[in-house]
Amino acid sequence: MKRYYLLAAAAIVFAGCSNNEFVGEDSGRTQESGQGQIAFSSTLPAATRAWYGAVAAAKLNNKFIVSGFSGDKSTDAIATTTVFDNYQVEWKANTAGTTASNTADWEYVGLTAAPPSKVSGEQTIKYWNYSAGQYDFIAYSTGDADVITDGDVSTGKVKVSAISAPADGKAAAYTIQGAAADLAKCYIADLVTAYNPSKDTKPKFGDRVQFNFRNLTTKVRVALYETVPGYSVKDVRFYANGTTDASKDISATEATLYPTGNFATSGTLTVSFPTVGTENISKSDYNKAHVAVAAENGTETSQSFGNLEYKASDDNRLGTGTSYLGTTLPNASYAGTGDFYQTMLPNETGSTLTLRVNYTLVSNDGSGEEIHVYGAKAIVPAIYAQWKSNYAYTYVFKISDKTNGKTGLTDADPEGLFPITFDAMITDVQNGNQATVTTVATPSITTYQKGHDVTKDEYSVKDEDGDIYVMVDGKKDLDKNGQLYTVETSGTTISEATVHDALTIGAGADGKPSRNGITLTKANSEVVTTIPGVDGNDIKMADGTAAAKFTPKAGTYAYAYTLDDGKDKSTELHTAVTLTGESAPTDFTTNYYTDPDCTTNAKDGEYKKGTTYYQKVTNTGATYAIKVIKVVE
């Protein structure tokens, strides 16, 4: 089944987080623990902010829960012997060094173990056993949410299970159940392994056990911007369900995404460590915490993000009111207020996200002309919606002149925006032919670069790994139907529409200018099925899909995916051109004609500057999905 979408997902950004609830790196305390007793400390990682000490402890409500397990040195097995059984560790300011078990203001001795621990009486000090091969430590915090271990969960409460020993490929280490607002108060950490000093790996027995906590939930925000030449966009209205019929009766002003399936708003979150054991130490997923969500009584078929933050028009002929979408990615109109993020539950398997809108185009010439566009759609592939704990996801959608919406409401109305064009010629015959093909409906194309800054309207060769990945919604045959080009221009604005024109009408040869001054040169890309995410968490692609990968240099690229059905649709067009050069073009006598029907070739010696001649131009009839990609140093 073919699906044609052209309101493209312009940029997707993945980050550890840029939100005040997601917390940052340790301050770099240098106090060391002793060699005998086991001691703990914590950090709370994020992308943009560092919290430590009392501020970080307050985020954890001054406590966290830890279980620790030791392993047999002789067999080098995964740690399975319980040492800490759901011990509670509490922040006690300015107490570091006052006890053997407290070297960083975090104490566990003398406290009561957290339910459902089997420990009776007070918690006791623990010492390193140097006959063990390794220790594995698992920790989490429920913040200031009330904790229960049985019964039904209600608002303000979370339900937890005991922490069990890790095992390679094991499905669960512990569970936390509750509503999204309460789970947002909780923090988890990757598993920490401490190694026997006989191994050349850190941390070692005697080192303080350092946990890097991160928020259990995720953050998502949505923005739109437009690049339609000659028009501004206002009055965006959103569809909140999967209806396929374009309709003028859409009134919702809140930006809304809907998934395949439902969004979970409450449920049981299972935390597991599927890649543990020293034989896996070289893997990027080693000791990483993963979260699976089982929705329970709390699901929604869509998620609203609030009203768009409209801007003033870039053209002063439309006045100074804040009524229009931003016109660049850095100036995109975000939905909502504050930092624009909505708290969501993780979804590591991903879900295809759909955005559908109606909107109004207002001519920038001050004439008051308006065009209403109905049923435009964009698709975010599921691989870019694999939501992980403590990540912040930004989805930016671009409305361009390649929209797949309709300007009419009948089945016969075509999808897209079709420019009104004019031509003038004087001829003695009435069978001259002038035609232009400009816009077609195409699938969404999504681009991604690790470390990309969403505030910038281009990618950078210096961003982390540098590689750029291109995915065409639902397509896997990129090796056959996809092609990357470098793009140069002699003055024509480079856009999806002008690149499409260069590929289809009067197209130049590879590396040669087309009739509109756009030069396309084929570039190499590699078809891949794995995309690296941040923090070692790869973006998993669904079966039957692929991405095109390329390492860019500074410049402009275009990715074209052909939608042809294999039939020859080429037609011959005749177009008038006035030559202004002092001398005739080198192909004057072969490619220029003196009559509009292009039957009489121009001859040597008859060239006159300023005279109108005629050319044959081939319209290939091909249709493409196009994405222009700008790259800077």
XYZ file of C-alpha atoms in Angstrom:
633
model
C 0.000 0.000 0.000
C 1.435 3.355 -1.006
C 1.133 6.296 1.367
C 1.984 9.759 0.090
C 2.942 12.344 2.668
C 4.768 15.584 2.232
C 4.345 17.610 5.375
C 7.762 16.316 6.338
C 9.280 15.773 9.751
C 12.096 18.264 9.379
C 14.130 17.507 12.449
C 14.115 15.236 15.426
C 16.364 15.893 18.390
C 17.253 13.434 21.111
C 18.941 14.615 24.299
C 19.642 13.471 27.832
C 17.370 16.367 28.735
C 17.150 20.137 28.827
C 14.569 20.273 31.578
C 14.938 21.299 35.198
C 13.483 18.009 36.413
C 16.278 16.056 34.754
C 19.469 16.425 36.660
C 23.168 16.643 35.945
C 26.774 15.675 36.448
C 28.575 15.271 39.768
C 30.718 18.170 40.987
C 33.826 16.005 41.027
C 34.251 15.322 44.739
C 37.670 13.855 45.390
C 37.223 12.336 48.855
C 38.053 8.640 48.672
C 36.500 5.769 50.609
C 38.465 3.330 52.678
C 39.606 -0.064 51.443
C 37.403 -2.209 53.672
C 33.885 -0.899 54.037
C 31.412 -0.365 51.204
C 30.213 3.252 50.771
C 27.894 4.987 48.288
C 27.434 8.320 46.509
C 25.222 9.606 43.708
C 25.087 11.902 40.690
C 22.144 12.787 38.520
C 23.088 13.165 34.821
C 21.548 15.475 32.236
C 22.444 17.319 29.045
C 22.470 20.912 30.182
C 22.505 21.191 33.982
C 24.573 19.745 36.820
C 23.122 19.103 40.261
C 25.108 17.570 43.073
C 25.365 17.570 46.845
C 22.307 18.758 48.759
C 20.519 19.994 45.597
C 20.807 16.612 43.900
C 19.883 14.820 47.140
C 16.715 16.913 47.360
C 15.634 15.648 43.925
C 15.861 12.118 45.338
C 14.013 13.258 48.473
C 17.306 12.609 50.299
C 17.207 8.849 49.843
C 17.592 5.974 47.424
C 17.225 2.186 47.553
C 20.098 -0.178 46.741
C 20.542 -3.913 46.390
C 23.981 -5.436 45.950
C 25.120 -8.904 44.926
C 28.514 -10.620 44.894
C 29.830 -13.198 42.452
C 32.181 -16.171 42.721
C 35.771 -15.262 41.838
C 36.697 -18.789 40.742
C 34.003 -18.978 38.074
C 33.853 -15.261 37.279
C 30.079 -15.692 37.288
C 27.438 -12.952 37.347
C 26.878 -11.734 40.918
C 23.992 -13.610 42.569
C 24.721 -13.721 46.316
C 22.692 -11.036 48.119
C 24.778 -8.545 50.113
C 22.411 -5.544 50.283
C 18.703 -6.464 50.358
C 16.781 -3.322 49.405
C 18.875 -1.184 51.736
C 17.867 2.431 52.219
C 20.650 5.010 51.788
C 19.998 8.515 53.172
C 21.606 11.906 52.630
C 22.982 13.403 55.841
C 24.550 16.788 55.133
C 28.062 17.505 56.422
C 28.571 13.996 57.839
C 31.076 12.622 55.318
C 33.903 10.857 57.130
C 32.117 10.641 60.473
C 31.542 6.898 60.023
C 33.389 4.194 58.114
C 30.347 3.623 55.873
C 29.832 7.303 54.992
C 32.415 9.035 52.767
C 30.143 11.311 50.700
C 27.286 12.324 53.072
C 25.347 9.166 52.135
C 24.738 6.747 55.044
C 23.081 3.319 55.261
C 24.145 1.862 58.625
C 21.502 1.965 61.372
C 18.608 2.694 59.022
C 15.557 0.537 58.372
C 15.576 -1.366 55.089
C 12.974 -0.383 52.509
C 10.004 -2.687 52.003
C 9.752 -5.322 50.670
C 13.226 -6.126 52.092
C 13.631 -9.255 54.194
C 16.155 -7.542 56.467
C 15.070 -7.523 60.131
C 16.180 -4.793 62.506
C 18.646 -2.095 61.570
C 20.842 -2.184 58.469
C 24.450 -3.129 59.161
C 27.791 -2.140 57.706
C 29.086 -4.233 54.802
C 32.718 -4.992 53.922
C 34.343 -5.901 50.626
C 34.976 -9.644 50.234
C 38.203 -9.922 48.243
C 37.556 -13.593 47.514
C 34.627 -12.492 45.320
C 35.103 -11.815 41.635
C 32.755 -8.829 41.389
C 29.858 -6.989 42.990
C 26.787 -5.798 41.108
C 24.758 -2.883 42.534
C 21.241 -1.788 41.488
C 19.596 1.396 42.799
C 16.519 3.575 42.326
C 14.682 6.402 44.088
C 10.958 7.119 44.334
C 11.577 10.782 45.205
C 8.771 12.214 47.312
C 6.117 9.787 46.021
C 4.539 7.634 48.718
C 5.575 3.977 48.405
C 3.433 0.879 48.764
C 4.330 -2.763 48.147
C 0.836 -4.264 47.786
C -2.731 -3.175 47.160
C -4.032 -0.771 44.537
C -2.112 2.261 43.364
C -3.754 5.674 43.784
C -2.764 9.276 43.054
C 0.438 10.281 44.824
C 1.585 6.695 45.336
C 3.865 4.291 43.512
C 4.060 0.551 44.046
C 7.490 -1.128 44.024
C 8.791 -4.679 44.019
C 11.914 -6.089 45.621
C 15.126 -5.819 43.587
C 16.273 -9.188 42.309
C 19.759 -10.234 41.221
C 20.746 -9.440 37.619
C 21.154 -12.169 35.026
C 22.131 -12.006 31.369
C 18.931 -11.602 29.329
C 16.714 -11.552 32.432
C 13.432 -9.726 31.908
C 13.107 -7.945 35.255
C 15.204 -6.587 38.096
C 12.381 -4.631 39.765
C 9.101 -2.894 38.924
C 7.577 0.502 39.726
C 3.861 1.060 39.169
C 1.888 4.304 39.109
C 0.513 7.195 37.081
C 2.798 9.270 34.848
C 2.767 12.281 37.203
C 3.922 10.134 40.135
C 6.414 8.095 38.107
C 7.955 11.415 37.032
C 9.174 11.768 40.639
C 11.177 8.533 40.371
C 14.798 8.017 39.311
C 16.692 4.956 38.118
C 20.376 4.172 37.580
C 22.386 1.845 35.394
C 23.818 -1.203 37.126
C 27.244 -0.575 38.707
C 29.791 -3.392 38.743
C 32.806 -3.229 41.062
C 35.656 -5.556 40.091
C 38.193 -7.505 42.087
C 41.520 -5.573 42.091
C 43.098 -8.490 40.230
C 41.211 -7.269 37.123
C 42.370 -4.276 35.124
C 38.913 -2.689 35.196
C 37.364 0.096 37.288
C 35.703 0.662 39.677
C 37.455 -1.767 42.030
C 36.786 -3.115 45.479
C 37.499 -0.302 47.917
C 36.256 2.466 45.596
C 33.104 4.318 46.536
C 30.066 2.946 44.633
C 28.916 5.804 42.394
C 25.361 5.831 40.955
C 24.305 8.076 38.088
C 20.566 8.530 38.524
C 18.219 9.687 35.780
C 14.535 10.422 35.640
C 12.282 7.436 35.007
C 10.010 9.239 32.542
C 10.660 11.048 29.264
C 9.856 14.486 27.836
C 8.314 15.266 24.434
C 7.592 18.552 22.660
C 6.275 19.553 19.223
C 6.926 22.530 16.921
C 5.977 23.636 13.408
C 7.438 26.089 10.905
C 6.775 26.936 7.259
C 8.758 27.742 4.127
C 6.017 28.376 1.540
C 7.328 31.072 -0.859
C 5.191 34.223 -0.947
C 2.859 33.170 1.870
C 2.598 33.106 5.647
C 0.748 30.358 7.546
C -1.889 31.026 10.188
C -4.835 29.299 11.887
C -3.331 25.806 12.104
C -5.999 23.314 13.144
C -5.230 19.775 14.259
C -6.850 16.411 13.688
C -6.953 14.350 16.880
C -7.650 10.930 15.369
C -6.805 8.739 12.420
C -9.526 9.932 10.063
C -8.370 9.983 6.466
C -11.001 12.318 5.003
C -9.955 15.932 4.538
C -12.504 18.148 6.261
C -12.994 21.853 6.882
C -14.704 21.114 10.196
C -11.510 20.814 12.248
C -11.374 23.255 15.139
C -8.770 21.903 17.616
C -5.981 24.435 18.169
C -3.790 22.234 20.372
C -0.967 20.425 18.553
C -1.831 16.729 18.699
C 0.051 13.552 17.875
C -1.550 10.149 17.643
C 0.338 6.835 17.641
C -0.112 3.360 16.288
C -1.844 1.947 19.350
C -2.166 4.152 22.428
C -0.023 6.312 24.681
C 0.356 4.877 28.178
C -0.520 7.345 30.952
C -0.095 4.899 33.838
C 1.104 1.345 34.313
C 3.827 -0.939 35.573
C 7.360 -0.060 34.500
C 9.749 -3.008 34.514
C 13.418 -2.116 34.844
C 15.853 -4.716 33.521
C 19.542 -5.053 32.671
C 19.614 -7.395 29.663
C 23.381 -7.148 29.040
C 25.415 -7.969 32.164
C 28.360 -10.195 33.050
C 32.028 -9.588 32.329
C 31.814 -11.414 28.988
C 29.645 -8.493 27.780
C 31.826 -5.677 29.089
C 32.849 -4.520 25.589
C 29.233 -4.069 24.421
C 27.695 -0.594 24.310
C 24.633 -1.852 26.194
C 26.684 -3.336 29.053
C 24.952 -2.731 32.424
C 22.430 -0.343 30.833
C 18.996 -0.051 32.433
C 16.034 -0.629 30.112
C 12.414 0.196 30.862
C 9.374 -1.660 29.535
C 5.871 -0.297 30.136
C 2.738 -2.370 30.642
C -0.195 0.051 30.442
C -2.884 -0.561 33.046
C -6.187 1.310 32.867
C -4.398 4.425 31.660
C -4.072 4.898 27.906
C -4.900 7.686 25.473
C -5.352 7.534 21.711
C -3.632 10.904 21.273
C -1.454 13.426 23.079
C -2.034 17.172 23.003
C 0.812 19.610 23.569
C -1.037 22.932 23.794
C -1.606 25.867 21.467
C 1.117 26.997 19.073
C 3.220 30.000 19.940
C 2.609 32.114 16.841
C 5.031 34.789 15.615
C 4.879 38.117 13.832
C 5.099 37.840 10.043
C 8.505 38.270 8.428
C 6.809 40.559 5.879
C 5.694 43.927 7.289
C 2.905 44.132 4.727
C 0.949 41.739 6.981
C 1.201 43.999 10.020
C 2.747 43.339 13.416
C 0.340 40.850 15.004
C 1.611 37.496 16.314
C -0.556 35.350 14.066
C 1.798 33.243 11.967
C 4.062 30.212 12.099
C 7.796 30.780 12.301
C 9.589 30.572 8.974
C 12.874 28.940 10.036
C 13.712 25.958 12.189
C 15.421 28.095 14.883
C 12.301 30.287 14.998
C 9.791 27.427 14.877
C 6.446 27.799 16.673
C 6.390 25.462 19.673
C 3.208 24.074 21.184
C 2.417 24.753 24.829
C 3.973 27.039 27.414
C 7.111 27.201 29.537
C 9.679 24.730 28.224
C 6.938 23.161 26.037
C 7.699 19.584 27.198
C 5.035 17.062 28.158
C 5.877 14.219 30.558
C 5.403 10.832 28.894
C 6.091 7.242 29.880
C 9.012 5.522 28.124
C 8.347 3.415 25.034
C 11.558 1.688 23.959
C 9.855 -0.295 21.177
C 8.586 2.891 19.535
C 5.306 3.839 17.899
C 4.673 5.547 14.571
C 3.458 9.098 15.247
C 1.089 10.998 12.971
C 0.336 14.722 12.764
C -2.563 15.956 10.608
C -3.448 19.608 10.104
C -5.516 22.152 8.245
C -4.065 25.625 7.864
C -4.502 28.919 6.049
C -2.009 30.500 3.642
C -2.024 34.309 3.585
C -0.368 36.070 0.642
C 2.576 38.215 1.736
C 1.795 40.853 -0.896
C -0.822 42.518 1.317
C -3.691 41.681 -1.050
C -5.578 39.742 1.631
C -5.665 36.575 -0.484
C -6.102 33.406 1.577
C -5.873 29.728 0.609
C -7.168 27.028 2.946
C -5.281 23.725 2.965
C -6.982 20.597 4.291
C -5.739 17.230 5.507
C -1.954 17.686 5.360
C -0.184 14.813 7.066
C 3.265 13.973 8.414
C 4.554 10.644 9.693
C 7.338 10.142 12.245
C 8.708 6.589 11.830
C 8.605 4.398 14.930
C 12.396 4.205 15.133
C 12.458 7.921 15.956
C 9.819 7.503 18.660
C 11.643 4.909 20.769
C 11.326 6.910 23.970
C 13.900 6.177 26.666
C 13.979 7.287 30.289
C 15.419 10.761 30.915
C 15.498 11.682 27.226
C 13.934 14.839 25.812
C 12.474 14.466 22.304
C 11.715 17.395 20.014
C 9.635 16.807 16.876
C 9.758 19.697 14.406
C 7.422 19.614 11.404
C 7.931 21.732 8.290
C 5.113 22.958 6.054
C 6.592 23.618 2.617
C 5.337 24.232 -0.910
C 5.477 20.449 -1.269
C 2.584 19.900 1.130
C 0.328 16.900 0.602
C -2.772 18.759 1.767
C -5.591 19.751 -0.587
C -6.892 23.218 -1.398
C -10.256 21.701 -2.311
C -12.489 19.143 -0.638
C -13.625 16.876 -3.466
C -12.060 13.519 -4.324
C -11.053 14.911 -7.712
C -8.999 17.747 -6.210
C -5.248 17.066 -6.390
C -2.956 17.110 -3.373
C -0.349 19.860 -3.264
C 0.205 23.508 -4.136
C 0.396 24.310 -7.829
C 1.871 27.707 -8.787
C 0.024 29.903 -11.251
C 2.441 30.550 -14.128
C 2.372 32.763 -17.181
C 4.082 32.765 -20.532
C 3.785 35.022 -23.539
C 4.603 34.370 -27.182
C 3.553 35.584 -30.595
C 2.916 32.888 -33.165
C 1.069 32.387 -36.409
C -0.033 28.881 -35.457
C -2.261 27.757 -32.614
C -0.663 24.483 -31.590
C 2.207 25.792 -29.454
C 2.555 23.950 -26.160
C 3.727 25.371 -22.815
C 3.437 23.377 -19.558
C 5.008 23.190 -16.126
C 4.937 20.415 -13.558
C 5.915 21.613 -10.118
C 4.537 19.807 -7.105
C 3.540 16.256 -6.224
C 2.476 14.514 -3.033
C 5.262 12.413 -1.533
C 6.108 10.394 1.622
C 7.536 12.030 4.716
C 11.332 12.096 4.796
C 12.999 12.223 8.197
C 16.622 13.223 8.762
C 18.711 12.649 11.878
C 22.205 13.467 13.046
C 23.518 12.519 16.460
C 24.051 15.667 18.510
C 22.157 17.989 16.142
C 21.207 21.354 17.661
C 17.486 21.909 16.998
C 17.907 25.676 17.301
C 19.862 25.700 14.040
C 18.374 25.320 10.576
C 21.166 23.102 9.308
C 23.376 20.201 10.275
C 27.069 20.477 11.142
C 30.057 18.421 10.065
C 31.301 18.841 13.648
C 28.262 17.375 15.419
C 29.373 14.260 17.336
C 29.664 11.389 14.829
C 28.882 13.704 11.892
C 26.984 11.078 9.868
C 23.506 12.054 8.662
C 20.741 9.456 8.332
C 17.781 9.740 5.941
C 14.657 7.620 6.230
C 11.699 7.619 3.844
C 8.517 6.639 5.672
C 7.906 2.908 5.378
C 10.459 2.371 2.598
C 13.315 -0.141 2.568
C 14.364 -0.071 -1.107
C 16.608 2.980 -0.745
C 19.420 1.219 -2.605
C 17.128 1.012 -5.648
C 14.910 4.110 -5.502
C 16.871 6.523 -3.301
C 19.634 8.869 -4.474
C 21.698 11.476 -2.645
C 22.845 14.581 -4.551
C 25.044 17.547 -3.835
C 23.263 20.743 -4.900
C 24.654 23.939 -6.406
C 22.810 26.891 -7.895
C 23.461 29.803 -10.188
C 20.963 31.939 -8.307
C 17.741 29.955 -8.036
C 16.636 29.359 -4.439
C 17.296 25.764 -3.442
C 14.124 24.133 -2.143
C 12.324 20.823 -2.444
C 10.284 22.273 -5.322
C 13.260 23.610 -7.342
C 15.171 20.340 -6.880
C 12.129 18.406 -8.095
C 11.935 20.702 -11.107
C 15.632 20.118 -11.838
C 15.087 16.352 -11.777
C 12.033 16.310 -14.008
C 11.817 19.255 -16.414
C 14.752 20.168 -18.594
C 16.950 18.219 -16.218
C 20.682 18.637 -16.601
C 23.018 15.678 -16.827
C 24.779 14.548 -13.649
C 26.872 17.528 -12.598
C 25.427 19.846 -15.273
C 23.028 22.780 -14.705
C 19.329 22.142 -15.293
C 17.035 24.669 -16.979
C 16.357 26.433 -13.642
C 20.044 26.801 -12.729
C 20.096 23.957 -10.169
C 23.028 21.549 -10.600
C 22.635 18.078 -9.089
C 25.643 15.797 -8.732
C 25.180 12.250 -7.521
C 26.749 11.512 -4.143
C 27.268 8.256 -2.310
C 25.174 7.045 0.601
C 25.127 3.735 2.418
C 21.935 1.807 3.230
C 21.939 0.784 6.903
C 19.530 -0.744 9.399
C 21.117 0.563 12.608
C 21.242 4.209 13.699
C 23.404 5.236 16.685
C 21.567 7.205 19.367
C 23.084 9.158 22.232
C 24.649 7.576 25.315
C 25.286 4.277 23.508
C 21.563 3.639 22.971
C 21.122 2.685 19.314
C 17.888 3.601 17.528
C 16.338 0.274 16.572
C 14.773 0.175 13.136
C 11.678 -1.877 12.449
C 11.963 -4.946 10.242
C 11.531 -4.101 6.578
C 12.816 -0.530 6.873
C 16.183 1.054 6.151
C 18.003 4.369 6.255
C 20.519 6.042 3.974
C 23.698 7.157 5.751
C 26.274 9.652 4.513
C 29.157 11.615 6.003
C 28.701 15.209 4.861
C 30.956 18.066 3.976
C 29.814 21.670 4.214
C 27.293 22.432 1.485
C 23.761 21.600 0.381
C 22.460 18.097 -0.303
C 19.190 16.731 -1.588
C 17.850 13.232 -1.059
C 15.413 12.041 -3.748
C 13.210 8.956 -3.498
C 11.525 8.021 -6.785
C 7.818 7.189 -6.738
C 7.600 6.089 -10.376
C 5.663 2.991 -11.308
C 8.097 2.079 -14.094
C 5.991 3.491 -16.937
C 7.443 6.082 -19.291
C 5.562 9.359 -18.697
C 7.951 11.658 -20.557
C 6.508 14.422 -22.699
C 8.106 17.061 -24.910
C 7.599 20.705 -23.963
C 8.455 23.772 -26.047
C 9.622 26.840 -24.157
C 10.642 30.331 -25.220
C 13.991 31.779 -24.162
C 15.522 35.203 -24.837
C 19.308 35.098 -25.214
C 21.227 38.116 -23.957
C 24.830 37.070 -24.560
C 27.118 38.762 -27.020
C 27.703 35.498 -28.871
C 25.634 32.426 -29.648
C 25.664 29.424 -27.263
C 27.828 26.508 -28.429
C 24.699 24.389 -29.029
C 22.903 27.187 -30.913
C 22.301 25.343 -34.179
C 21.218 22.052 -32.582
C 19.135 22.995 -29.526
C 17.576 26.357 -30.490
C 14.699 26.913 -32.936
C 13.248 29.944 -34.657
C 9.603 28.821 -34.464
C 7.391 27.944 -31.440
C 6.795 24.418 -32.775
C 10.549 23.760 -32.714
C 10.650 22.529 -36.317
C 13.223 24.940 -37.785
C 16.693 24.922 -36.304
C 18.607 28.144 -35.824
C 21.440 28.556 -38.341
C 25.017 29.719 -38.147
C 25.349 33.477 -38.453
C 21.732 34.377 -37.634
C 22.179 34.795 -33.875
C 21.027 38.172 -32.576
C 21.355 39.312 -28.995
C 17.946 39.858 -27.361
C 16.072 37.672 -29.853
C 13.574 35.075 -28.610
C 14.284 31.514 -29.648
C 12.640 28.239 -28.675
C 13.876 25.027 -27.101
C 12.634 21.504 -26.688
C 12.438 20.525 -23.015
C 11.635 17.045 -21.787
C 9.309 16.563 -18.848
C 10.206 13.099 -17.593
C 6.918 12.697 -15.745
C 8.843 11.248 -12.826
C 7.748 11.977 -9.279
C 10.004 12.133 -6.243
C 10.007 12.666 -2.529
C 12.642 15.352 -1.937
C 14.443 16.501 1.209
C 16.975 19.362 1.101
C 19.720 19.042 3.715
C 21.990 21.980 4.565
C 25.357 21.335 6.226
C 27.773 23.910 7.689
C 31.258 23.683 9.165
